[in-house]
PDB file of C-alpha atoms and ligand atoms in Angstrom:
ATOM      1  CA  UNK A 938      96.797   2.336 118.259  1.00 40.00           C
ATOM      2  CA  UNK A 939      99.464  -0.429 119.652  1.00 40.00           C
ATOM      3  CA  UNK A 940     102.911   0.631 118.170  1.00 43.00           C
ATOM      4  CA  UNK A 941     104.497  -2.761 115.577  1.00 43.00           C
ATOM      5  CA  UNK A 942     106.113  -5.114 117.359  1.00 42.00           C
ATOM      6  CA  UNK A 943     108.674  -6.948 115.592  1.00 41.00           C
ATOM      7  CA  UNK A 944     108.918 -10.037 117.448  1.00 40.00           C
ATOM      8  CA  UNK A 945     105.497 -11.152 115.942  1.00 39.00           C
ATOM      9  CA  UNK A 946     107.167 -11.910 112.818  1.00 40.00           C
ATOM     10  CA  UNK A 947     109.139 -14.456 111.792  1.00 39.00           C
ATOM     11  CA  UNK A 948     111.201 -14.514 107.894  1.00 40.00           C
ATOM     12  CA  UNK A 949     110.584 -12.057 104.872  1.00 45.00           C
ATOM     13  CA  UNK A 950     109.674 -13.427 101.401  1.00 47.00           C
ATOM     14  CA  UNK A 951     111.511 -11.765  98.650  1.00 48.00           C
ATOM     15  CA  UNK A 952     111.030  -7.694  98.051  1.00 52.00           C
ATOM     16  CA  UNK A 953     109.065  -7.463  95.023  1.00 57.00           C
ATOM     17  CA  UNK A 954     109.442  -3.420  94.239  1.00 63.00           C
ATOM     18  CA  UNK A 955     106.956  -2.192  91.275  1.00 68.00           C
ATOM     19  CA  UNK A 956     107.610  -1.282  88.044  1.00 69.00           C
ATOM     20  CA  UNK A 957     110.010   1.916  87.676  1.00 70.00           C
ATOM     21  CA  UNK A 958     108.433   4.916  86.619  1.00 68.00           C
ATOM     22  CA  UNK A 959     109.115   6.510  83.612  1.00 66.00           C
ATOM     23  CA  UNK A 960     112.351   9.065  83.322  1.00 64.00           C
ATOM     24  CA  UNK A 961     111.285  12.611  83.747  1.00 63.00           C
ATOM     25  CA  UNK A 962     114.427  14.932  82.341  1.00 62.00           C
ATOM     26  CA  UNK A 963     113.754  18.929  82.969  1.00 57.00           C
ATOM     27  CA  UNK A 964     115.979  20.494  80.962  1.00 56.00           C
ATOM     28  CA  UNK A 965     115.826  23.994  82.244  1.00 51.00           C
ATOM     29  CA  UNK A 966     115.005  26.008  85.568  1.00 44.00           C
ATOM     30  CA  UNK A 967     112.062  26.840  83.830  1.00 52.00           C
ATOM     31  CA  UNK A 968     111.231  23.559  82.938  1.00 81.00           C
ATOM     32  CA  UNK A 969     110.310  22.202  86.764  1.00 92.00           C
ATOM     33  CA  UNK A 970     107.266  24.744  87.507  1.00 95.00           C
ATOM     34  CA  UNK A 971     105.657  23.225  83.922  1.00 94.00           C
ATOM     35  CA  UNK A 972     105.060  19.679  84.591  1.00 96.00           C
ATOM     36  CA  UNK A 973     104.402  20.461  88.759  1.00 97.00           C
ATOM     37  CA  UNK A 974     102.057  22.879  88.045  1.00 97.00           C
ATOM     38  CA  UNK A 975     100.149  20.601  85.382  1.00 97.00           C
ATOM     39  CA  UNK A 976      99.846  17.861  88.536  1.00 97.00           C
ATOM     40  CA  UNK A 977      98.657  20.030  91.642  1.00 98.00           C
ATOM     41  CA  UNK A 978      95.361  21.517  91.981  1.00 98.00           C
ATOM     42  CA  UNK A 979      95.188  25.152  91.929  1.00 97.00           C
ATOM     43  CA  UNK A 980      98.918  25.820  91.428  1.00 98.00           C
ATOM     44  CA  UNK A 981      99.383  27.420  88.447  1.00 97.00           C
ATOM     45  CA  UNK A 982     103.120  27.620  86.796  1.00 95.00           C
ATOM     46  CA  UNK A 983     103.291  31.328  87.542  1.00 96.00           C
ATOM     47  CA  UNK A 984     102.300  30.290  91.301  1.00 96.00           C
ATOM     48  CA  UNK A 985     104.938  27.794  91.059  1.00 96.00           C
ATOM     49  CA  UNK A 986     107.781  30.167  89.942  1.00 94.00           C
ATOM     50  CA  UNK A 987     106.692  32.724  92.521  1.00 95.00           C
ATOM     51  CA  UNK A 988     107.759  30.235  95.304  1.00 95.00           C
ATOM     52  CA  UNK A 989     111.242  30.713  93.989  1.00 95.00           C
ATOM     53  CA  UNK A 990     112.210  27.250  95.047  1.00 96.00           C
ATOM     54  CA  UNK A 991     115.306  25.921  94.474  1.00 95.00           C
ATOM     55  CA  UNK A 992     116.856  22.632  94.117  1.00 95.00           C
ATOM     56  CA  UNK A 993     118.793  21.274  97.002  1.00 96.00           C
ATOM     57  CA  UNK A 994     121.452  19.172  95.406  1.00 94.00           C
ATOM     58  CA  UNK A 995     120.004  15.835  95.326  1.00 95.00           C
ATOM     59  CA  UNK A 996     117.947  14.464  92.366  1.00 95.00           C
ATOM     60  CA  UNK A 997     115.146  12.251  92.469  1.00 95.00           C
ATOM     61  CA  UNK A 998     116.203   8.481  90.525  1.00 95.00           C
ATOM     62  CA  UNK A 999     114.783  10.087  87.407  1.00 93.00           C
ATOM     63  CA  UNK A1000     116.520  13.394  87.997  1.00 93.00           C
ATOM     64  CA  UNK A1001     114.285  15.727  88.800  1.00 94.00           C
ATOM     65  CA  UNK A1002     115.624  18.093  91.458  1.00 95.00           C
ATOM     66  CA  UNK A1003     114.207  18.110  95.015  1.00 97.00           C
ATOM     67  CA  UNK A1004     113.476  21.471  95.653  1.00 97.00           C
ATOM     68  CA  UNK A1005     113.385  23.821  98.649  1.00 98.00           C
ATOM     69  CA  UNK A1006     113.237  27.211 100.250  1.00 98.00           C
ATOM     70  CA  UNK A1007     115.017  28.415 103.056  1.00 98.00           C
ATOM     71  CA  UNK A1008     112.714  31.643 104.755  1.00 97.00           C
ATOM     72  CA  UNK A1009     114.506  33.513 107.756  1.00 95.00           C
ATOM     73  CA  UNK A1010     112.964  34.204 110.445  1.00 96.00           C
ATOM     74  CA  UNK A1011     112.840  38.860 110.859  1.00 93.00           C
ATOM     75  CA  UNK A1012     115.096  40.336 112.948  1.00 92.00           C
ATOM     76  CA  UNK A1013     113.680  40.547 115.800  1.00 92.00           C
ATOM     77  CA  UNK A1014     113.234  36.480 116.404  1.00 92.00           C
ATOM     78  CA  UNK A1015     116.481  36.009 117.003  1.00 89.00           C
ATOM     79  CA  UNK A1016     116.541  32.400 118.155  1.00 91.00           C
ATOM     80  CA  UNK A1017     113.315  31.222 116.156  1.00 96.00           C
ATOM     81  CA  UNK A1018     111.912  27.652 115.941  1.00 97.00           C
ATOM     82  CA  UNK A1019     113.235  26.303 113.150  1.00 98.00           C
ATOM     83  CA  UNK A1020     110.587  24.413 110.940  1.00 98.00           C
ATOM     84  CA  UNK A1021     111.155  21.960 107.973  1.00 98.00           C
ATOM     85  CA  UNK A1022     107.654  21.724 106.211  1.00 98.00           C
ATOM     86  CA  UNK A1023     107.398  18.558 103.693  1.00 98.00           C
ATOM     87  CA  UNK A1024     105.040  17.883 101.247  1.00 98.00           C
ATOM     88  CA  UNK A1025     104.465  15.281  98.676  1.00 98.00           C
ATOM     89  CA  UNK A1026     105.950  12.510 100.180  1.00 98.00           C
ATOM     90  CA  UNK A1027     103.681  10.068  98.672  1.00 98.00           C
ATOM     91  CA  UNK A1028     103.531  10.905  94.934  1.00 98.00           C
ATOM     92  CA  UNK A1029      99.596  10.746  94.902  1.00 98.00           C
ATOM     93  CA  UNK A1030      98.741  12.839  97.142  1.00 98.00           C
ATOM     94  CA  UNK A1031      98.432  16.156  94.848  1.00 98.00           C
ATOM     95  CA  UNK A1032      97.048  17.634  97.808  1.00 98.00           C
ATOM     96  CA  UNK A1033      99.629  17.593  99.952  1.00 98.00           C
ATOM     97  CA  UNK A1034     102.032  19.273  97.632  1.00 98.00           C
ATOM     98  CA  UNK A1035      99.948  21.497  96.530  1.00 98.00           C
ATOM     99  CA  UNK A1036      99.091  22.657  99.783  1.00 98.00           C
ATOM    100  CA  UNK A1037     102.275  23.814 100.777  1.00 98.00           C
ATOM    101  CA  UNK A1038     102.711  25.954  97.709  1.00 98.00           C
ATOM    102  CA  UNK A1039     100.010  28.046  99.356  1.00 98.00           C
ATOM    103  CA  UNK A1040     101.801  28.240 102.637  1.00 98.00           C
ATOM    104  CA  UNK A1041     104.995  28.967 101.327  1.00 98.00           C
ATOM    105  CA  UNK A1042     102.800  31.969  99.510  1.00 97.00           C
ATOM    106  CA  UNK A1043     101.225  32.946 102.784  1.00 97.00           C
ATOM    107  CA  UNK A1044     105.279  32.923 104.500  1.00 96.00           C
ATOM    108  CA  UNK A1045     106.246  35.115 101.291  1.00 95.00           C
ATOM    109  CA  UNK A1046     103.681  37.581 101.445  1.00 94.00           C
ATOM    110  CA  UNK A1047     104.082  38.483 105.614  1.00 92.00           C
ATOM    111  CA  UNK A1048     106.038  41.420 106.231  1.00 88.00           C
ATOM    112  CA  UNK A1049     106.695  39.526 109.447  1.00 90.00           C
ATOM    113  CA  UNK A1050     108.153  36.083 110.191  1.00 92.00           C
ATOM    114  CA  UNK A1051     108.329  34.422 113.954  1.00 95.00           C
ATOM    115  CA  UNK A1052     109.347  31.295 112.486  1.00 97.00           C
ATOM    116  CA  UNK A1053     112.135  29.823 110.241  1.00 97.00           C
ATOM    117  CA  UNK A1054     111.168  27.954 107.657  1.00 98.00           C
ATOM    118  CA  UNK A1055     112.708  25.189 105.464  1.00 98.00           C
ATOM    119  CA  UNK A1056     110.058  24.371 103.134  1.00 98.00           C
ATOM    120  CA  UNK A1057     110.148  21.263 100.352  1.00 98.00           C
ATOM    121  CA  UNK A1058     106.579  20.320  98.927  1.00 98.00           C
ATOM    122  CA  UNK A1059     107.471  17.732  96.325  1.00 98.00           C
ATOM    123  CA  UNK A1060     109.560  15.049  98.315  1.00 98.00           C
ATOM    124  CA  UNK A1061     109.083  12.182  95.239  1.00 98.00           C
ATOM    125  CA  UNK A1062     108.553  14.214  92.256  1.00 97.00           C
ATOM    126  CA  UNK A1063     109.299  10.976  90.529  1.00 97.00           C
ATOM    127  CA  UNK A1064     105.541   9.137  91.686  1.00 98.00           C
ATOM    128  CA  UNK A1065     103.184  12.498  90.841  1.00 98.00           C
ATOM    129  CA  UNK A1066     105.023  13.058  87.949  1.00 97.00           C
ATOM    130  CA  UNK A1067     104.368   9.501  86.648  1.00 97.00           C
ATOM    131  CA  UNK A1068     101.997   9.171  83.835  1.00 96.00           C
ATOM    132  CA  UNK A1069      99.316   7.720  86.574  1.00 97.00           C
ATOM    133  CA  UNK A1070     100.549   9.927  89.994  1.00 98.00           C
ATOM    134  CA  UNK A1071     102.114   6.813  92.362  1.00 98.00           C
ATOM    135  CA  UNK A1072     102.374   6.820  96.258  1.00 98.00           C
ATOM    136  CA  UNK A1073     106.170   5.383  95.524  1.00 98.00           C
ATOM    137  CA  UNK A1074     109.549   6.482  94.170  1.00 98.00           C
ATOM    138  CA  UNK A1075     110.834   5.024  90.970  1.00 97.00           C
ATOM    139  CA  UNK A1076     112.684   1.892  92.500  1.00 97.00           C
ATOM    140  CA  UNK A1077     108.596   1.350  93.778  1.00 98.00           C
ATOM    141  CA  UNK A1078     109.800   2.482  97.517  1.00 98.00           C
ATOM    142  CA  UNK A1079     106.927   3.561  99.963  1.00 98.00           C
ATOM    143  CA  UNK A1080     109.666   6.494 101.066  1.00 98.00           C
ATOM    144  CA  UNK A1081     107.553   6.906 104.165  1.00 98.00           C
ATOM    145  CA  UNK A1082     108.427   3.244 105.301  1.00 98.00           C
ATOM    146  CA  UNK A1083     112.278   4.210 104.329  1.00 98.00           C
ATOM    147  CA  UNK A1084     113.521   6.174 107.459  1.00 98.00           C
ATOM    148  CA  UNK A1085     116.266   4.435 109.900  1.00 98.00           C
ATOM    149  CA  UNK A1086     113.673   3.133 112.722  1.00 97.00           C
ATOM    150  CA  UNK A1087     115.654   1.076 115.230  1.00 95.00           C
ATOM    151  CA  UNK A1088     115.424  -3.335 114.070  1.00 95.00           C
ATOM    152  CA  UNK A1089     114.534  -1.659 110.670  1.00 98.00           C
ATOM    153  CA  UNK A1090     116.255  -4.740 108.711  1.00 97.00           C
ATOM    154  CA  UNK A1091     114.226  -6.998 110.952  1.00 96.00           C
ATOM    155  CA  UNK A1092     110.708  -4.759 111.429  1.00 97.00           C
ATOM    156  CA  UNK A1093     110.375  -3.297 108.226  1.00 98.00           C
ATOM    157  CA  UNK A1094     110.040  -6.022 105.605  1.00 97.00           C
ATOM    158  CA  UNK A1095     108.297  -8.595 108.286  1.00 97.00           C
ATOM    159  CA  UNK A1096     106.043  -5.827 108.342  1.00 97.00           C
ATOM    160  CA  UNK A1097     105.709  -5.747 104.962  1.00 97.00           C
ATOM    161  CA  UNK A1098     105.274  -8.787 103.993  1.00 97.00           C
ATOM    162  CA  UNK A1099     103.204 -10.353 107.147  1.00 97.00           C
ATOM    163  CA  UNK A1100     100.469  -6.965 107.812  1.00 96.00           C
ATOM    164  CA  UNK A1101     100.280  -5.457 104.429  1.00 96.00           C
ATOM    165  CA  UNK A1102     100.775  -9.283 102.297  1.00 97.00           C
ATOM    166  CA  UNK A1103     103.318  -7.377 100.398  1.00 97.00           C
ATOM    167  CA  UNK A1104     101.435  -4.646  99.282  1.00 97.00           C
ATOM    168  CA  UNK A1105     103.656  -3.064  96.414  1.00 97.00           C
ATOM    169  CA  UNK A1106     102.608   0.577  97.715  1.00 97.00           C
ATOM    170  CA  UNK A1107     104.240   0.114 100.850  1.00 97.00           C
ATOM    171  CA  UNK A1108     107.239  -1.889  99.850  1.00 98.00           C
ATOM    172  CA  UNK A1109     110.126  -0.566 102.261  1.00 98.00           C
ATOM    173  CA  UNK A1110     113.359  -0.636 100.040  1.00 98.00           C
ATOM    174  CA  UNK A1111     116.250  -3.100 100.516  1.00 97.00           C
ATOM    175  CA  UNK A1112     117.756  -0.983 103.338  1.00 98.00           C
ATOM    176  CA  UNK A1113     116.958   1.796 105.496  1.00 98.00           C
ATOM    177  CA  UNK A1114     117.645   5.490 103.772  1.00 98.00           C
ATOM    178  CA  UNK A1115     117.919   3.118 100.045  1.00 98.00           C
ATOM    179  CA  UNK A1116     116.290   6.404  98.507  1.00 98.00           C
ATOM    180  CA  UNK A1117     117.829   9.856  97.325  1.00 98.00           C
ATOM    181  CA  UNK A1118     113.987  11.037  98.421  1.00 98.00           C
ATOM    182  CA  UNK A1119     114.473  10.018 101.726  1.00 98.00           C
ATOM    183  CA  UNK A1120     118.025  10.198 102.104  1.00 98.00           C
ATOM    184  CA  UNK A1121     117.657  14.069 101.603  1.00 98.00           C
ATOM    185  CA  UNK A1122     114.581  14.389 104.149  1.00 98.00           C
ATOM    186  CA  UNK A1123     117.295  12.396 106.729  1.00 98.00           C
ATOM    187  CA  UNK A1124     119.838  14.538 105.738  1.00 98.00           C
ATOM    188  CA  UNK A1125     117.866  17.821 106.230  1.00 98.00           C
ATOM    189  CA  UNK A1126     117.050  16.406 109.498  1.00 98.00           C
ATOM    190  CA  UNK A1127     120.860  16.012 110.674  1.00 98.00           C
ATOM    191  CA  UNK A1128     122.074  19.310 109.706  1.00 98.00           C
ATOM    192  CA  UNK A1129     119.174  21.667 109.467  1.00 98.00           C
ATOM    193  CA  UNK A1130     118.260  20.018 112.926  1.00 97.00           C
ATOM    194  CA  UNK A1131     114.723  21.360 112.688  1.00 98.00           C
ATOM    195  CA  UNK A1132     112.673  21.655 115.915  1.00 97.00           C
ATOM    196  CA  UNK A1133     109.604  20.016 114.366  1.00 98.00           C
ATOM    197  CA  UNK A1134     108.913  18.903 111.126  1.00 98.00           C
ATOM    198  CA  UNK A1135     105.413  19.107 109.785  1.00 98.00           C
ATOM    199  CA  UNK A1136     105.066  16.044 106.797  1.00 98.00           C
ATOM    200  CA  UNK A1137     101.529  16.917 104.442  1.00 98.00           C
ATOM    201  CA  UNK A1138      99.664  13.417 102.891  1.00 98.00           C
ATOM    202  CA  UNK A1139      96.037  12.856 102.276  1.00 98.00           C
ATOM    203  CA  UNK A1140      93.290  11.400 102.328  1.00 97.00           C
ATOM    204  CA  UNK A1141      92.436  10.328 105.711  1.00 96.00           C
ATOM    205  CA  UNK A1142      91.462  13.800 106.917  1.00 97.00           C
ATOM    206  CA  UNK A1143      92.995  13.567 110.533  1.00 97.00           C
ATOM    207  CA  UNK A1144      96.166  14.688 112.060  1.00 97.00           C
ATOM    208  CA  UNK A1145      98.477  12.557 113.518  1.00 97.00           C
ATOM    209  CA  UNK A1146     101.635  13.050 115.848  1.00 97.00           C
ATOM    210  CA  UNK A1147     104.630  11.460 117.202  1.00 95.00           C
ATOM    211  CA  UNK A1148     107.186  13.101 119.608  1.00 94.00           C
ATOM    212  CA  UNK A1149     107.962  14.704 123.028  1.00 93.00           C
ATOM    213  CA  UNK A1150     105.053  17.723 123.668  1.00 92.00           C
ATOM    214  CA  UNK A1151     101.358  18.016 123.480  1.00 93.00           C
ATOM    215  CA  UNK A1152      99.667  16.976 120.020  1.00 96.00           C
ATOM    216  CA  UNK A1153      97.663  19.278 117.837  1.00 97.00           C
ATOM    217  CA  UNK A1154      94.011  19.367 119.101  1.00 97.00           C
ATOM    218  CA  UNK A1155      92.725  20.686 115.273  1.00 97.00           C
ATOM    219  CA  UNK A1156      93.738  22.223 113.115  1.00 98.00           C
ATOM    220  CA  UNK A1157      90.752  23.602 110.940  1.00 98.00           C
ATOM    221  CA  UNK A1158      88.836  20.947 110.165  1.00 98.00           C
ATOM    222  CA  UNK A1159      91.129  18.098 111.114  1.00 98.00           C
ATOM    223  CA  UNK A1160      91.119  16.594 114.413  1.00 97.00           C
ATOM    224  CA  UNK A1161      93.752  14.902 116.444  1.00 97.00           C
ATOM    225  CA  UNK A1162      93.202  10.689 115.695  1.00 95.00           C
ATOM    226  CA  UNK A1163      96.351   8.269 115.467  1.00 89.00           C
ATOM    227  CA  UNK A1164      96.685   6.580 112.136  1.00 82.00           C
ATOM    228  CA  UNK A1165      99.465   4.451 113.396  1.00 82.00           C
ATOM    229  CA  UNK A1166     102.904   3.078 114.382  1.00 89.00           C
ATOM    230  CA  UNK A1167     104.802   1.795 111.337  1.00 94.00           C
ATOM    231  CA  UNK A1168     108.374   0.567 111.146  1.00 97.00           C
ATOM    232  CA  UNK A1169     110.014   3.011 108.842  1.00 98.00           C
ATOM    233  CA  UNK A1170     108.051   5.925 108.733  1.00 97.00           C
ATOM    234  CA  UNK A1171     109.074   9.358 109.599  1.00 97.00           C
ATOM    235  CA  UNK A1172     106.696   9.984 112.379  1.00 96.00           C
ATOM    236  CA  UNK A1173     107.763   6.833 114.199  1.00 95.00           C
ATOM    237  CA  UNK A1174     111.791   7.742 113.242  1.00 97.00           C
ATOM    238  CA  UNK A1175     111.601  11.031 113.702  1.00 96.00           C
ATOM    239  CA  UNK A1176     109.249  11.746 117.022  1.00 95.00           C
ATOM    240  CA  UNK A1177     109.841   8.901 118.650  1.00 93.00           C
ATOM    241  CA  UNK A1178     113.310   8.263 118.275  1.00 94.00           C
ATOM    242  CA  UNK A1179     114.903  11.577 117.631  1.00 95.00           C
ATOM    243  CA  UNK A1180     112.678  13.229 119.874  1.00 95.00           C
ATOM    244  CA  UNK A1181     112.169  16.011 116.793  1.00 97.00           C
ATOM    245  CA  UNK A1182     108.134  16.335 116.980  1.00 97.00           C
ATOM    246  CA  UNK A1183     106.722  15.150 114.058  1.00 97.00           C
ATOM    247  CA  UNK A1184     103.043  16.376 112.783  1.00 97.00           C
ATOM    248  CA  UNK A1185     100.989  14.693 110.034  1.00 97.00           C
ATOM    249  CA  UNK A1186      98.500  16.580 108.367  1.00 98.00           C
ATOM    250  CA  UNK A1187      96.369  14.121 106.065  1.00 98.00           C
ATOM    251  CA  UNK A1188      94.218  16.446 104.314  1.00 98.00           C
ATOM    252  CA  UNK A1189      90.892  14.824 103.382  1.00 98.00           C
ATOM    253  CA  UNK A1190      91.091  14.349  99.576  1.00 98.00           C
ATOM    254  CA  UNK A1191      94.439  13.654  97.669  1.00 98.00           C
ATOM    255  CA  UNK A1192      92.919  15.175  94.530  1.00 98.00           C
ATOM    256  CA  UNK A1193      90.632  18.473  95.579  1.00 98.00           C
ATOM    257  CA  UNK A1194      91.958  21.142  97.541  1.00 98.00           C
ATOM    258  CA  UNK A1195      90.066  21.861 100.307  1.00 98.00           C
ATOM    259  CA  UNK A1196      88.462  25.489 100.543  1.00 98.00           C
ATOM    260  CA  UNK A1197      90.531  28.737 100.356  1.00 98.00           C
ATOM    261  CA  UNK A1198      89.424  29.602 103.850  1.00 98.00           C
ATOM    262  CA  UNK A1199      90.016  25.715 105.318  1.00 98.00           C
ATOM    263  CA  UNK A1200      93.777  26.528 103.562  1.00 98.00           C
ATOM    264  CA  UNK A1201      94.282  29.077 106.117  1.00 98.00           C
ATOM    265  CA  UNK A1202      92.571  27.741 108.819  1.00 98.00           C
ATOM    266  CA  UNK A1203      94.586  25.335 108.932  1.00 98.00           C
ATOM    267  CA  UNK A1204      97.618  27.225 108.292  1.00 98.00           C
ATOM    268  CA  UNK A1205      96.312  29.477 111.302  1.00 98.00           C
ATOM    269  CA  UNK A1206      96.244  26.589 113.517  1.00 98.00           C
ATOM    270  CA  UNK A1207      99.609  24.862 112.630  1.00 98.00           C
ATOM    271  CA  UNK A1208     101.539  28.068 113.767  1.00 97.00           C
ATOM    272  CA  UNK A1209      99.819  28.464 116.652  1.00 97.00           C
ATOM    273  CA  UNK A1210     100.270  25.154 117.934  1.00 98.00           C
ATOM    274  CA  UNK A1211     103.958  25.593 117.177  1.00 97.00           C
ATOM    275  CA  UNK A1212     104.061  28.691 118.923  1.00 96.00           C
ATOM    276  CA  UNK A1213     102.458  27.213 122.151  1.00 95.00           C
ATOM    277  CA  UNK A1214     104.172  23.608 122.309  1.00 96.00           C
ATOM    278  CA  UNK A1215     107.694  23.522 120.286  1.00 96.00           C
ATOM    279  CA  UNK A1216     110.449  25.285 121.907  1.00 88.00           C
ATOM    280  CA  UNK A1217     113.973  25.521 121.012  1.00 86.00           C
ATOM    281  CA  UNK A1218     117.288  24.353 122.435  1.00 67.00           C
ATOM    282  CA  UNK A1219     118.219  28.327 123.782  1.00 49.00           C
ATOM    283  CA  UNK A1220     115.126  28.582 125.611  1.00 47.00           C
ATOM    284  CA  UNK A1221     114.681  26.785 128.681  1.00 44.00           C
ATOM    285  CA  UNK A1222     112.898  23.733 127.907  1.00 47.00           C
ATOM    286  CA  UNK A1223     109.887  21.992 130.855  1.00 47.00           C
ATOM    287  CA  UNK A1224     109.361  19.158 129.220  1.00 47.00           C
ATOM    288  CA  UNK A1225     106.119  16.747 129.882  1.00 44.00           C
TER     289      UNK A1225
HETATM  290 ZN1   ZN B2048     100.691   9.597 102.464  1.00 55.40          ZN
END
C-alpha cells in the first residue's frame, strides 16, 4: 500500500476529540488485576496477579497505572535481543491485551529465556476500562496516530481530517507524544532501546511490518499483508524512522480469543522469526 503523502492536503478543520471517559481510581495494588481481568477474555484476576506486573511510573489521564514487566534474559544469553512486547494499544481490542497475558505466562513458566523481555499489555487502560471498551484514550486520542512521525503537525491532522472525514476514533491529539499512553511507549523506546518491538491489535487477522529486515511470513494463522502507512503510528515512527523493527499482530477478533493452540502457535512463530531476522548492536550486523 502507497505510504501518506502529505502534500495532498491542504488546511485542517478544527480537532474535535470525543467525549472523555469516565475516571477509573484503583485504590490498591490489588485493585488493578479486578477491573482488567473483568475486561479480557480468559484472564482471570488470579492470572492477572500471577504476571506480577508492575506499574512503570506513568498513569493513564484517569490514573490508572501503566504496567510492565521486565524478564531477563538466563545467563547464558549474555547479549540477548532485547524485546518490548505491547498490547492494548487501542482500548477495544480485548484481544490484544489479553493475549499477551498468556505470553508473559508462557516467558514465566520457561526455565530458559534467549530473549529479554519488556512486556506492557494494557497501553490505554483508560478506553477498555470505559463503561463501553473505546479504541481511544480519555482526551479521545487514537494513541496509535500519536507517535513523532517526521511533518507530524502538517501530516497528521490533514490526514485526519481529509482520509478519515474526521473520524473521532482516529483523532491524532493536538501535538505529537500529547498522551501519557504514548509518551511512555516513546519513552520506553529511548531508553530501553529495544531491538524490535512487537505492538498486539485486532481484528483484521494479518500481520503487518515496518522496519529494516525481512517481515514475518506467518505466524500461526496470520499471514504477512500490509494494512498501511499512517502519519503517526508506531509502525511508520518506529520502523521506518528509527529503524527499530516494528511487528503488528492483528489478531482476528477483538473480543474472542483465538484457540489455546493458535495462542502458541503464534507465540512459536514470533520467537522464531526474532531469532532468525533481529540482531543486536554487539553482533555483527549484514543488513539487507
Ligand atoms: Zn488497533
Amino acid at each position: 500500500m502507497a505510504a501518506f503523502s502529505g502534500s495532498l492536503f491542504a488546511a485542517t478543520t478544527p480537532a474535535k476529540p470525543a467525549a472523555p471517559a469516565p475516571v477509573v481510581k484503583p485504590k490498591t495494588v490489588t485493585d488493578w488485576c479486578t477491573p482488567l481481568a473483568a475486561r479480557l477474555p480468559k484472564v482471570s484476576v488470579d492470572d492477572c496477579r500471577n504476571t506480577k506486573l508492575q506499574p512503570t511510573g506513568t498513569n493513564s489521564l484517569n490514573g490508572f497505572p501503566l504496567l510492565a514487566r521486565d524478564l531477563s534474559a538466563s545467563a547464558k544469553h549474555p547479549h540477548a535481543i532485547k524485546v518490548l512486547l505491547i498490547g492494548g494499544i487501542h482500548g477495544d481490542e480485548q484481544t490484544a491485551s489479553a493475549i499477551v497475558f498468556k505470553w508473559l505466562e508462557n516467558i514465566q513458566k520457561s526455565s530458559e529465556q534467549e530473549f529479554q523481555w519488556k512486556v506492557a499489555p494494557i497501553i490505554n487502560p483508560d478506553g477498555l476500562l470505559a463503561p463501553k471498551p473505546r479504541r481511544m484514550n480519555a482526551h479521545g486520542v487514537d494513541l496509535n496516530r500519536n507517535f513523532p512521525t517526521p511533518d507530524w503537525q502538517k501530516e497528521a491532522p490533514a490526514y485526519w481530517s481529509r482520509v478519515t472525514r474526521s473520524d473521532p476514533r482516529r483523532y491524532p491529539g493536538k501535538a505529537p507524544i500529547s498522551e501519557p499512553e504514548s509518551r511512555w511507549v516513546y519513552d520506553t523506546i529511548e531508553k530501553y532501546k529495544p531491538n524490535v518491538v512487537i505492538s498486539v491489535h485486532a481484528p483484521f487477522g494479518v500481520l503487518d511490518f515496518d522496519g529494516p529486515t525481512s517481515p514475518p511470513s506467518r505466524f500461526g494463522r496470520l499471514i504477512y499483508n500490509r494494512v498501511g502507512v499512517y502519519p503517526g503510528s508506531l509502525g511508520n515512527y518506529s520502523g521506518i524512522h528509527k529503524d527499530i523493527p516494528v511487528v503488528t499482530i492483528e489478531l482476528p477478533n477483538a473480543s474472542q480469543m483465538p484457540p489455546d493452540a493458535e495462542v502458541q502457535r503464534i507465540w512459536l512463530d514470533m520467537q522464531k522469526w526474532i531469532r532468525q531476522n533481529i540482531v543486536t548492536s554487539t553482533k555483527t550486523v549484514k543488513r539487507l
